[in-house]
mmCIF file of C-alpha atoms in Angstrom:
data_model
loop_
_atom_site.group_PDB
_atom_site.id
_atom_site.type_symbol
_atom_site.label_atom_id
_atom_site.label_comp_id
_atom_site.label_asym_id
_atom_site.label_seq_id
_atom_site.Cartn_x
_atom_site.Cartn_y
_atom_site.Cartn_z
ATOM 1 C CA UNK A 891 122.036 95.567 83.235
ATOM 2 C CA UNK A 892 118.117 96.476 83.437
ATOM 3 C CA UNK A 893 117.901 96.697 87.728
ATOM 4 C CA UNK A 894 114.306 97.176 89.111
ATOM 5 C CA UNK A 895 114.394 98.048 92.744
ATOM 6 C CA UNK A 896 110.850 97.345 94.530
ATOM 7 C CA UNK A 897 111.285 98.504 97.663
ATOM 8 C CA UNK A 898 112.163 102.145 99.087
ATOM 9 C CA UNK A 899 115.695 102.561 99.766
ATOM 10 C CA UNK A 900 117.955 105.320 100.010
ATOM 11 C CA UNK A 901 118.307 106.813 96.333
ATOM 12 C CA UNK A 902 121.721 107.032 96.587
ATOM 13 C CA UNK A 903 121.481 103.275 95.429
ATOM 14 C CA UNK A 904 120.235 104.778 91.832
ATOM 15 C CA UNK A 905 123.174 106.920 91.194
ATOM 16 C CA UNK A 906 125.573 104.458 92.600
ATOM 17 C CA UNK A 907 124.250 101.535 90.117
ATOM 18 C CA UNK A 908 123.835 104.174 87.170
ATOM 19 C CA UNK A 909 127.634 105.166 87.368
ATOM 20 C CA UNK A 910 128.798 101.685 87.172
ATOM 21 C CA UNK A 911 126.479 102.124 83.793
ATOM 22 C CA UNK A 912 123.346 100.039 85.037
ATOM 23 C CA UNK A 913 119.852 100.914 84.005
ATOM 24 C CA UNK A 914 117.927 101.386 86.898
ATOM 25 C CA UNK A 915 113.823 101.755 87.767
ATOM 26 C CA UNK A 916 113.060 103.120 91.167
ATOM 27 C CA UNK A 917 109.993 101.849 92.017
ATOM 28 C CA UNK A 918 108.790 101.721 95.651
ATOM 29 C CA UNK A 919 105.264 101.753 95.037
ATOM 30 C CA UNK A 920 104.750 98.850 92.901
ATOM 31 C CA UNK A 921 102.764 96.138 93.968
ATOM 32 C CA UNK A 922 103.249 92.699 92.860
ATOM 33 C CA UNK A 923 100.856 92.198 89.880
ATOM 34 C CA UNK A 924 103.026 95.120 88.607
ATOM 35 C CA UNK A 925 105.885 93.382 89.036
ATOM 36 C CA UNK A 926 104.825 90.001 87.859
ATOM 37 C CA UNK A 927 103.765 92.166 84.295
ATOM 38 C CA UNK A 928 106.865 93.586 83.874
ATOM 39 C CA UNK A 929 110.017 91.426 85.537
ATOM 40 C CA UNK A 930 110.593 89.749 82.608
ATOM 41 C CA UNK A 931 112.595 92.936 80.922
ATOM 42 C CA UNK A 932 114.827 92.756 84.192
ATOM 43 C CA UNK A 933 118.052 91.693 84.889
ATOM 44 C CA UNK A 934 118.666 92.366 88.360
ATOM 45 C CA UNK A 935 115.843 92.867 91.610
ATOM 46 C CA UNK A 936 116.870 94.827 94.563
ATOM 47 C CA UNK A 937 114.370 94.122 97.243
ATOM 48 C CA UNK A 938 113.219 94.297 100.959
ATOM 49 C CA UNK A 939 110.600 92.183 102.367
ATOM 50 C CA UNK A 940 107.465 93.649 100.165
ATOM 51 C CA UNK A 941 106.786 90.670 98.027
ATOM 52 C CA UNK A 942 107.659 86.808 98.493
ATOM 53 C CA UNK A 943 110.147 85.918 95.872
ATOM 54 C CA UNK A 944 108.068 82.606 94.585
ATOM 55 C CA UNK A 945 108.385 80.442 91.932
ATOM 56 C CA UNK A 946 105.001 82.100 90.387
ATOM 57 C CA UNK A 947 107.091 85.804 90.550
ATOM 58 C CA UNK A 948 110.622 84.172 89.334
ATOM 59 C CA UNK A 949 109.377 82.159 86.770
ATOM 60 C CA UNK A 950 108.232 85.053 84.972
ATOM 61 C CA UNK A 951 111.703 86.488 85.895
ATOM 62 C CA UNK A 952 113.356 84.648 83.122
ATOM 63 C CA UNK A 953 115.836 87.347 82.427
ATOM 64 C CA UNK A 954 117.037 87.239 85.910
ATOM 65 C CA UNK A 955 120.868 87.813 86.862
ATOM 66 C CA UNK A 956 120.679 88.585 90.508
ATOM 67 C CA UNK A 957 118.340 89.529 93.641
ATOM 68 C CA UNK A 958 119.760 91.982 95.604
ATOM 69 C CA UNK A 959 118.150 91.980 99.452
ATOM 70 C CA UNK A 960 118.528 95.118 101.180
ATOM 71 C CA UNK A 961 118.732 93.260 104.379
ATOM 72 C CA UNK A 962 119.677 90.050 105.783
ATOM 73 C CA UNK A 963 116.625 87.698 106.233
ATOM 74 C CA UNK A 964 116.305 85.471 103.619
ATOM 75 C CA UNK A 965 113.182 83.841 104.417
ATOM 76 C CA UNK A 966 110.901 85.385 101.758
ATOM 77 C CA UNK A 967 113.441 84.007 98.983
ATOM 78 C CA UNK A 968 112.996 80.414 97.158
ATOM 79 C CA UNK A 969 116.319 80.127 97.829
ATOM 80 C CA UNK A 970 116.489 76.482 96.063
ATOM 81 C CA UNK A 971 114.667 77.657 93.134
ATOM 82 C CA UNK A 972 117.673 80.444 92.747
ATOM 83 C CA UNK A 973 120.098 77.798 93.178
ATOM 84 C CA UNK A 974 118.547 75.836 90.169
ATOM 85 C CA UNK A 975 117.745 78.751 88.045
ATOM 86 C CA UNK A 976 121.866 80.182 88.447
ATOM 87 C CA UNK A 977 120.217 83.479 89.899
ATOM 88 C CA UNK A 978 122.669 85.266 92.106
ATOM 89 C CA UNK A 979 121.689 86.376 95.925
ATOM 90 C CA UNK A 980 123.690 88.801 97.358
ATOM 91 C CA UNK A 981 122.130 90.480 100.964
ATOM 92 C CA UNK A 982 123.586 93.263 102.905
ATOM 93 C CA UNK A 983 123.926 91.877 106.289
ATOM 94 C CA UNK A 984 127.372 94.061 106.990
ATOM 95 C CA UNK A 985 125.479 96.667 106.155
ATOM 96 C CA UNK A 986 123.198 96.702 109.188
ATOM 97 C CA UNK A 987 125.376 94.564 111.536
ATOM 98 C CA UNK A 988 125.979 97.539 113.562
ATOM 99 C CA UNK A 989 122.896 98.958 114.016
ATOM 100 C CA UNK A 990 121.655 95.878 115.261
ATOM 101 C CA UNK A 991 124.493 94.929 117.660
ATOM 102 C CA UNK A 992 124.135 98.622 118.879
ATOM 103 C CA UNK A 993 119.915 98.316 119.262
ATOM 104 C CA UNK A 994 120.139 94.617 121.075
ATOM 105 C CA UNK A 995 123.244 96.731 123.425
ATOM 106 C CA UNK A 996 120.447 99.887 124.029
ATOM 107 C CA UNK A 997 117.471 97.928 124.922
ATOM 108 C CA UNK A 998 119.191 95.230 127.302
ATOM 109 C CA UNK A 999 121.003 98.602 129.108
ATOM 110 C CA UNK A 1000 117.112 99.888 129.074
ATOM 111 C CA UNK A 1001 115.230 96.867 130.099
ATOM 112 C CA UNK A 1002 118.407 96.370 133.245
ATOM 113 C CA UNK A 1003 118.089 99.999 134.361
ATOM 114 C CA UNK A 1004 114.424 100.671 134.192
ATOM 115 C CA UNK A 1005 114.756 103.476 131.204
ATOM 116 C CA UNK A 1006 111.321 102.886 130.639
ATOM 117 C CA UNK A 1007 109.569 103.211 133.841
ATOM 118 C CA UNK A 1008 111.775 105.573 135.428
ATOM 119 C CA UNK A 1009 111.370 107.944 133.292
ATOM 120 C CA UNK A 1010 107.734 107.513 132.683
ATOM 121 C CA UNK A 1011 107.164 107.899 136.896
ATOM 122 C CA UNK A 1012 109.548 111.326 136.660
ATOM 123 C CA UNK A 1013 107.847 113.108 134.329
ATOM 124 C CA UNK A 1014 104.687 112.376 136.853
ATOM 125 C CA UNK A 1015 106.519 113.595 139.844
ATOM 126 C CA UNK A 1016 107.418 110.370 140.918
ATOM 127 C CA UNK A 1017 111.108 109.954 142.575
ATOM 128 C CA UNK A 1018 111.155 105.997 143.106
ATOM 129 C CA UNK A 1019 114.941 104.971 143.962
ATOM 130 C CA UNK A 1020 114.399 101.863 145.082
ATOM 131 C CA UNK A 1021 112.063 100.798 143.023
ATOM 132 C CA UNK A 1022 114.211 101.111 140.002
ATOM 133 C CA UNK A 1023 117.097 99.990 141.003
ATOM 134 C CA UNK A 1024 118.973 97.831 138.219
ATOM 135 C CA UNK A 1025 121.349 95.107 137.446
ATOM 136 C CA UNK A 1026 124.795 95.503 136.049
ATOM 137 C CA UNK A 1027 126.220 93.751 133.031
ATOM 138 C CA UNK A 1028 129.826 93.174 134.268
ATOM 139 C CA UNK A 1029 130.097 89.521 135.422
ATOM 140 C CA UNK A 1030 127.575 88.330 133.599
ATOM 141 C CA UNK A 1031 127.561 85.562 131.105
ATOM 142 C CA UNK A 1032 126.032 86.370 127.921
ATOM 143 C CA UNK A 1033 125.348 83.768 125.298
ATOM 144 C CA UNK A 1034 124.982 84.175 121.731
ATOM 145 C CA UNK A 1035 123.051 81.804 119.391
ATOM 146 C CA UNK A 1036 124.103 82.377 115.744
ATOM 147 C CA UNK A 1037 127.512 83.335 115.561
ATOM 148 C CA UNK A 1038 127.158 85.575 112.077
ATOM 149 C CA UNK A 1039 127.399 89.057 111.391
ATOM 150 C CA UNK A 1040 125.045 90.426 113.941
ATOM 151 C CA UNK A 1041 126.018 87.442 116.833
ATOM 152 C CA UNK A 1042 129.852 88.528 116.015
ATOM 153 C CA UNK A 1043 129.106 92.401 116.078
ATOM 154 C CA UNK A 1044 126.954 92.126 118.853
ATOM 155 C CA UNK A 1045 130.159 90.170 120.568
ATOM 156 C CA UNK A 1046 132.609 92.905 119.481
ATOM 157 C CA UNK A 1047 130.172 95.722 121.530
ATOM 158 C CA UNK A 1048 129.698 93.252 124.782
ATOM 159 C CA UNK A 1049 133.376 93.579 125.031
ATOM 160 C CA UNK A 1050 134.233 96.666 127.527
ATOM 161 C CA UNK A 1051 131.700 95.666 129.865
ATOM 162 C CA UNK A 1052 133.138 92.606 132.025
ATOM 163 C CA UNK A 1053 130.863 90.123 130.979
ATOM 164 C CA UNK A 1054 131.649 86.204 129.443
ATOM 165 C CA UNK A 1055 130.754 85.796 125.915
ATOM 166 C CA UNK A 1056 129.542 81.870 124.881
ATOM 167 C CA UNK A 1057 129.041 81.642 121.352
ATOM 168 C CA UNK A 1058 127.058 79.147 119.769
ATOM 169 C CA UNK A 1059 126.829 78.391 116.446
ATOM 170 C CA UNK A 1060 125.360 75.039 114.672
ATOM 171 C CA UNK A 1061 127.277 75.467 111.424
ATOM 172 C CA UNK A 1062 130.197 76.992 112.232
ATOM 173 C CA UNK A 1063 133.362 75.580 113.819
ATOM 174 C CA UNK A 1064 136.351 77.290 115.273
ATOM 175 C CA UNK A 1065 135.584 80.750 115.488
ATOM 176 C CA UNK A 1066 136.328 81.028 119.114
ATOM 177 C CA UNK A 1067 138.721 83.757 120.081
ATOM 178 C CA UNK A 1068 140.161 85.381 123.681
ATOM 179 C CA UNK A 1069 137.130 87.065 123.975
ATOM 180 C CA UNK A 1070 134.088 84.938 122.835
ATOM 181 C CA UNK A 1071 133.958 81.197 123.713
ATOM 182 C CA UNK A 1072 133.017 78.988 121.309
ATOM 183 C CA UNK A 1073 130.774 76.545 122.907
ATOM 184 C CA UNK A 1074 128.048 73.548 122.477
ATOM 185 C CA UNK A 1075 124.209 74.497 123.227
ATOM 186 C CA UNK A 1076 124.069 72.785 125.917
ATOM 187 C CA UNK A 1077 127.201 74.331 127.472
ATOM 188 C CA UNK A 1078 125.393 77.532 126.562
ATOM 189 C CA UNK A 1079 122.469 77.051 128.470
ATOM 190 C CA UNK A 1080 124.439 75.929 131.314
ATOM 191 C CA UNK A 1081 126.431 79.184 131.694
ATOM 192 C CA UNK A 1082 124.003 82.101 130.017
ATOM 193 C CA UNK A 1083 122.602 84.520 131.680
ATOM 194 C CA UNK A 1084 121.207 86.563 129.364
ATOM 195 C CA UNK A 1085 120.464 84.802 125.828
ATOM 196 C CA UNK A 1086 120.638 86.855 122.487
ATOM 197 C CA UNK A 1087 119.238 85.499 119.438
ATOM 198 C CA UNK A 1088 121.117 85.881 115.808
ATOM 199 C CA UNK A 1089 119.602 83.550 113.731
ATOM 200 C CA UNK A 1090 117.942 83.883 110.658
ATOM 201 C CA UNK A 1091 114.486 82.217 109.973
ATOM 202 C CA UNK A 1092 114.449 78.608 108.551
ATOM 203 C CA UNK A 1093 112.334 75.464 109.318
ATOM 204 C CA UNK A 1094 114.788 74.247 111.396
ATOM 205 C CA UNK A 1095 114.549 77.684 114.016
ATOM 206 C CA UNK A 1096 110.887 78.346 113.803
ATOM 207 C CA UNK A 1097 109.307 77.531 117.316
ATOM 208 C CA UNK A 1098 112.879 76.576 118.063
ATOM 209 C CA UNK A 1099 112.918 78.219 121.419
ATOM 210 C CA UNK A 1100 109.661 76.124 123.379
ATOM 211 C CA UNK A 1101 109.100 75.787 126.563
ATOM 212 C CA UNK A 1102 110.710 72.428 126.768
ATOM 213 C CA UNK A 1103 113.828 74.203 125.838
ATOM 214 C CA UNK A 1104 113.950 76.992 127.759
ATOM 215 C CA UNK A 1105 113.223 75.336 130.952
ATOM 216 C CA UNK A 1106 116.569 72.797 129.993
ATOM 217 C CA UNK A 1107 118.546 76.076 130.802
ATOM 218 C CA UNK A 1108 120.227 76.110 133.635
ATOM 219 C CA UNK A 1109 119.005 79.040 135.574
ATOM 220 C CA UNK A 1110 116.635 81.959 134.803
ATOM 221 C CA UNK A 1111 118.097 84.040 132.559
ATOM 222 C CA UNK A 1112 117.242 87.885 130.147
ATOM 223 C CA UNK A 1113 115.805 87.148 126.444
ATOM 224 C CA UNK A 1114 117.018 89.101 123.461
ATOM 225 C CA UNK A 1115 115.593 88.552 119.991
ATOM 226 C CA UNK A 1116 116.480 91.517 117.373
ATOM 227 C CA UNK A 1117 116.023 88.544 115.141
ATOM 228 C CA UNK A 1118 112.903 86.379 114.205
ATOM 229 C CA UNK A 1119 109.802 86.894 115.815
ATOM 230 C CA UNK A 1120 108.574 83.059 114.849
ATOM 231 C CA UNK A 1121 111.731 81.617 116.821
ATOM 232 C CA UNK A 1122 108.874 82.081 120.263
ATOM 233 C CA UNK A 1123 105.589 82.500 120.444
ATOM 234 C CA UNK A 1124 103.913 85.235 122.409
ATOM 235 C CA UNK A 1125 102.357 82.120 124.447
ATOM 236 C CA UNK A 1126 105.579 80.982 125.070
ATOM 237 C CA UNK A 1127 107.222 83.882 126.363
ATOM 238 C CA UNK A 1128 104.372 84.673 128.453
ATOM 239 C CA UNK A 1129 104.482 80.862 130.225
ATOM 240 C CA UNK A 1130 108.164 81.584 130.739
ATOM 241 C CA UNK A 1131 107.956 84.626 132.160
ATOM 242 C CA UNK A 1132 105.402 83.436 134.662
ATOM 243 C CA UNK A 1133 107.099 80.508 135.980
ATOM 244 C CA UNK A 1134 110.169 82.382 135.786
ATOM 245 C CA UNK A 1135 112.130 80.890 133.347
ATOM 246 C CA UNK A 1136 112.684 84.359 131.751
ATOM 247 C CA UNK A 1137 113.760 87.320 134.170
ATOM 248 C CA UNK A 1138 112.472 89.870 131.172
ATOM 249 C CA UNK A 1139 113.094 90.330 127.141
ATOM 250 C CA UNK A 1140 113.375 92.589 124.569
ATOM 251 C CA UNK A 1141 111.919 92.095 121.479
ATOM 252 C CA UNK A 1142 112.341 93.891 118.430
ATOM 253 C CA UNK A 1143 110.675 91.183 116.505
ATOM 254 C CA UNK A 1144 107.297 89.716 116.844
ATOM 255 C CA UNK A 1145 105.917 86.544 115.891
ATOM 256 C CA UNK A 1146 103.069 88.310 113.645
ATOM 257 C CA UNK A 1147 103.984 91.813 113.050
ATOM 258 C CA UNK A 1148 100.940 92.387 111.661
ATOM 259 C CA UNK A 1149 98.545 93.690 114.475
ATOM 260 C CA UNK A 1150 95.723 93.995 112.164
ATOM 261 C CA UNK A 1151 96.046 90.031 111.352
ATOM 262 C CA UNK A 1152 96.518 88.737 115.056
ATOM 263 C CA UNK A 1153 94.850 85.184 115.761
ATOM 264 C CA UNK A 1154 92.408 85.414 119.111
ATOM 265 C CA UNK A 1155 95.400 83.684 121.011
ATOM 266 C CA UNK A 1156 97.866 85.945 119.549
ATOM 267 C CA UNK A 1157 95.819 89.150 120.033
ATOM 268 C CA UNK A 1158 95.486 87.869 123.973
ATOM 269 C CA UNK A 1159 98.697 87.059 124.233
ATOM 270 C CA UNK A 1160 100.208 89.799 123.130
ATOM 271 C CA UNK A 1161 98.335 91.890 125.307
ATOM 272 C CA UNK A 1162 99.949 90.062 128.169
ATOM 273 C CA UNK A 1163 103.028 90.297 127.016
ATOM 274 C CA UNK A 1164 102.671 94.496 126.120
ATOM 275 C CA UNK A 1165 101.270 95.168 130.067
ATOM 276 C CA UNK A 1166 104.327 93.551 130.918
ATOM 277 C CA UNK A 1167 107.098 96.120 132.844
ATOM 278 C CA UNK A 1168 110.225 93.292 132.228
ATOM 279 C CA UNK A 1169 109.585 93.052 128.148
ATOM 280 C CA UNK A 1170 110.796 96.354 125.808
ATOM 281 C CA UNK A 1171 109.458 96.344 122.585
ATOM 282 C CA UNK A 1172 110.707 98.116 119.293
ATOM 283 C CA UNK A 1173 109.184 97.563 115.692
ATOM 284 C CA UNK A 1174 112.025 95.789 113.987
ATOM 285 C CA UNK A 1175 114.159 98.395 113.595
ATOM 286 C CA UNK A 1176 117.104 97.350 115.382
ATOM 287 C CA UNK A 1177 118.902 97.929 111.837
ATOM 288 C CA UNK A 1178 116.749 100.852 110.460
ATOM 289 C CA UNK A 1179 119.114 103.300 111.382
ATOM 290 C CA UNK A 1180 119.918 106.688 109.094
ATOM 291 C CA UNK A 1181 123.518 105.397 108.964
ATOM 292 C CA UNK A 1182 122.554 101.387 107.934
ATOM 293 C CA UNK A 1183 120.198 102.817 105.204
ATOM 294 C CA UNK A 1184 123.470 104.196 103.581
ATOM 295 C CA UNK A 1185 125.599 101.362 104.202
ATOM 296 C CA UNK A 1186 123.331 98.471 102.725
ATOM 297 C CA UNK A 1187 123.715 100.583 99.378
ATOM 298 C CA UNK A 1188 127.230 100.155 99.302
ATOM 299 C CA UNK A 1189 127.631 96.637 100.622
ATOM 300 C CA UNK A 1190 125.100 95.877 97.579
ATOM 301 C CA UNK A 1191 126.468 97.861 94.953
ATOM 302 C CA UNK A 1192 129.958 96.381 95.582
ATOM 303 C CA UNK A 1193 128.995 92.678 95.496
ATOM 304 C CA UNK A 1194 126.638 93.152 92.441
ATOM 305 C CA UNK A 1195 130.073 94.646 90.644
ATOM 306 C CA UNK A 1196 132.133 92.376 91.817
ATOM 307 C CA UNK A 1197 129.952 89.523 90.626
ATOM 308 C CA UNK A 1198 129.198 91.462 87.385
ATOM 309 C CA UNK A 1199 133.016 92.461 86.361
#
């Protein structure tokens, strides 16, 4: 098949697809008018995030086999129009599952033993015990919403260090196991206290996570979200973390990640929430790691062969 890939990825991808006798253009740079011009002599599109795939771009896809995403948010994907065109979607989720699991690990460890600030006030001279003194996991409850390849691998890491696991999961059903409890939302927020989020982007978990709702949890509790910025607003966060609803967070996902195209409210916000000393940030790259690049070739390369036998 004719593959165009229009995002940067590792090139190992190229001589990976070539050897199982694909055709493949490399082109990173390309920007979408390019790719509207020439998509039609495709078979196959391995992207990231660069361009939505619309109707406008797939219609004048009408060679289309497959989209391959390099990743595993599906979000920028007409995912019905696929469905009706008999385009295949494969993603590469296990690809990056472990980066992710061990990112959301490293910044709760971070945020609970003052990484941040300690280290900042040592390299000043400052030698505050006290005032960096942490919390433990062990004994804690952690809950898990989205029970998929990042809520199970961030499960599988949680397990040497003491803590309960509650695992919720809307569309799943019996997945429990010794370790993780499979549980109800409400039973959830009722026991967590420290929520991780694992859920990909829809219209059903945008602005899921109001005010409303976190204040229906049971006690105040830690915030992570390696997952969809647009699952809580800045304003949100900030209101919870005033009143105390939230203990701290750490975000490697934003609900504009665009600094440059910030709303008024989302520019103040956001600066409230940055001169905050209980919220880490990182710039979505809780699966951008040197050994995930690698791995979401493979995972790729082996479903578009299997598919393509």
């Amino acid at each position: 098949m004719k593959i165009l890939i229009i995002d940067k990825m590792h090139k190992s991808i190229v001589s990976m697809l070539e050897k199982k006798g694909h055709q493949v253009t490399y082109s990173p740079k390309i920007t979408r008018e390019e790719i509207l011009d020439q998509v039609s002599a495709y078979d196959g599109l391995i992207i990231r995030s660069k361009t939505p795939m619309d109707q406008p771009l797939l219609k004048k896809a009408v060679n289309l086999k497959f989209i391959g995403r390099a990743g595993a948010g599906l979000d920028q994907i007409d995912l019905d129009y696929l469905v009706n065109r008999g385009i295949k979607l494969f993603h590469a989720a296990k690809g990056n599952r472990d980066a992710v699991a061990e990112h959301a690990l490293a910044m709760l460890l971070a945020l609970f033993n003052n990484i941040k600030k300690s280290d900042a006030e040592v390299r000043k001279g400052i030698w505050d015990r006290e005032g960096n003194r942490g919390h433990e996991l062990m004994g804690k409850t952690v809950g898990i919403m989205g029970y998929g390849n990042m809520g199970k691998s961030f499960a599988k890491r949680l397990r040497g260090f003491g803590v309960d696991i509650y695992a919720y999961d809307k569309y799943k059903l019996n997945f429990g196991t010794n370790e993780v409890k499979e549980v109800i939302w409400e039973k959830l927020k009722a026991e967590a206290d420290i929520l991780s989020i694992h859920v990909p982007l829809t219209p059903e978990t945008r602005n899921f996570l109001t005010l409303q709702e976190l204040e229906s949890f049971a006690r105040p509790f830690w915030l992570i979200n390696t997952a969809r910025g647009e699952v809580i607003s800045f304003k949100t966060l900030n209101e919870a973390l005033d009143r105390g609803i939230l203990l701290g967070a750490v975000l490697d996902v934003l609900e504009n990640e665009k600094f440059q195209k910030f709303t008024e409210e989302q520019k103040e916000e956001f600066e409230k929430l940055a001169s905050r000393e209980n919220v880490l940030f990182s710039p979505h790259v809780a699966g951008w790691t040197f050994e995930s690049y690698k791995k979401i070739n493979k995972v790729l390369v082996k479903k578009i062969t299997k598919a393509f036998k």
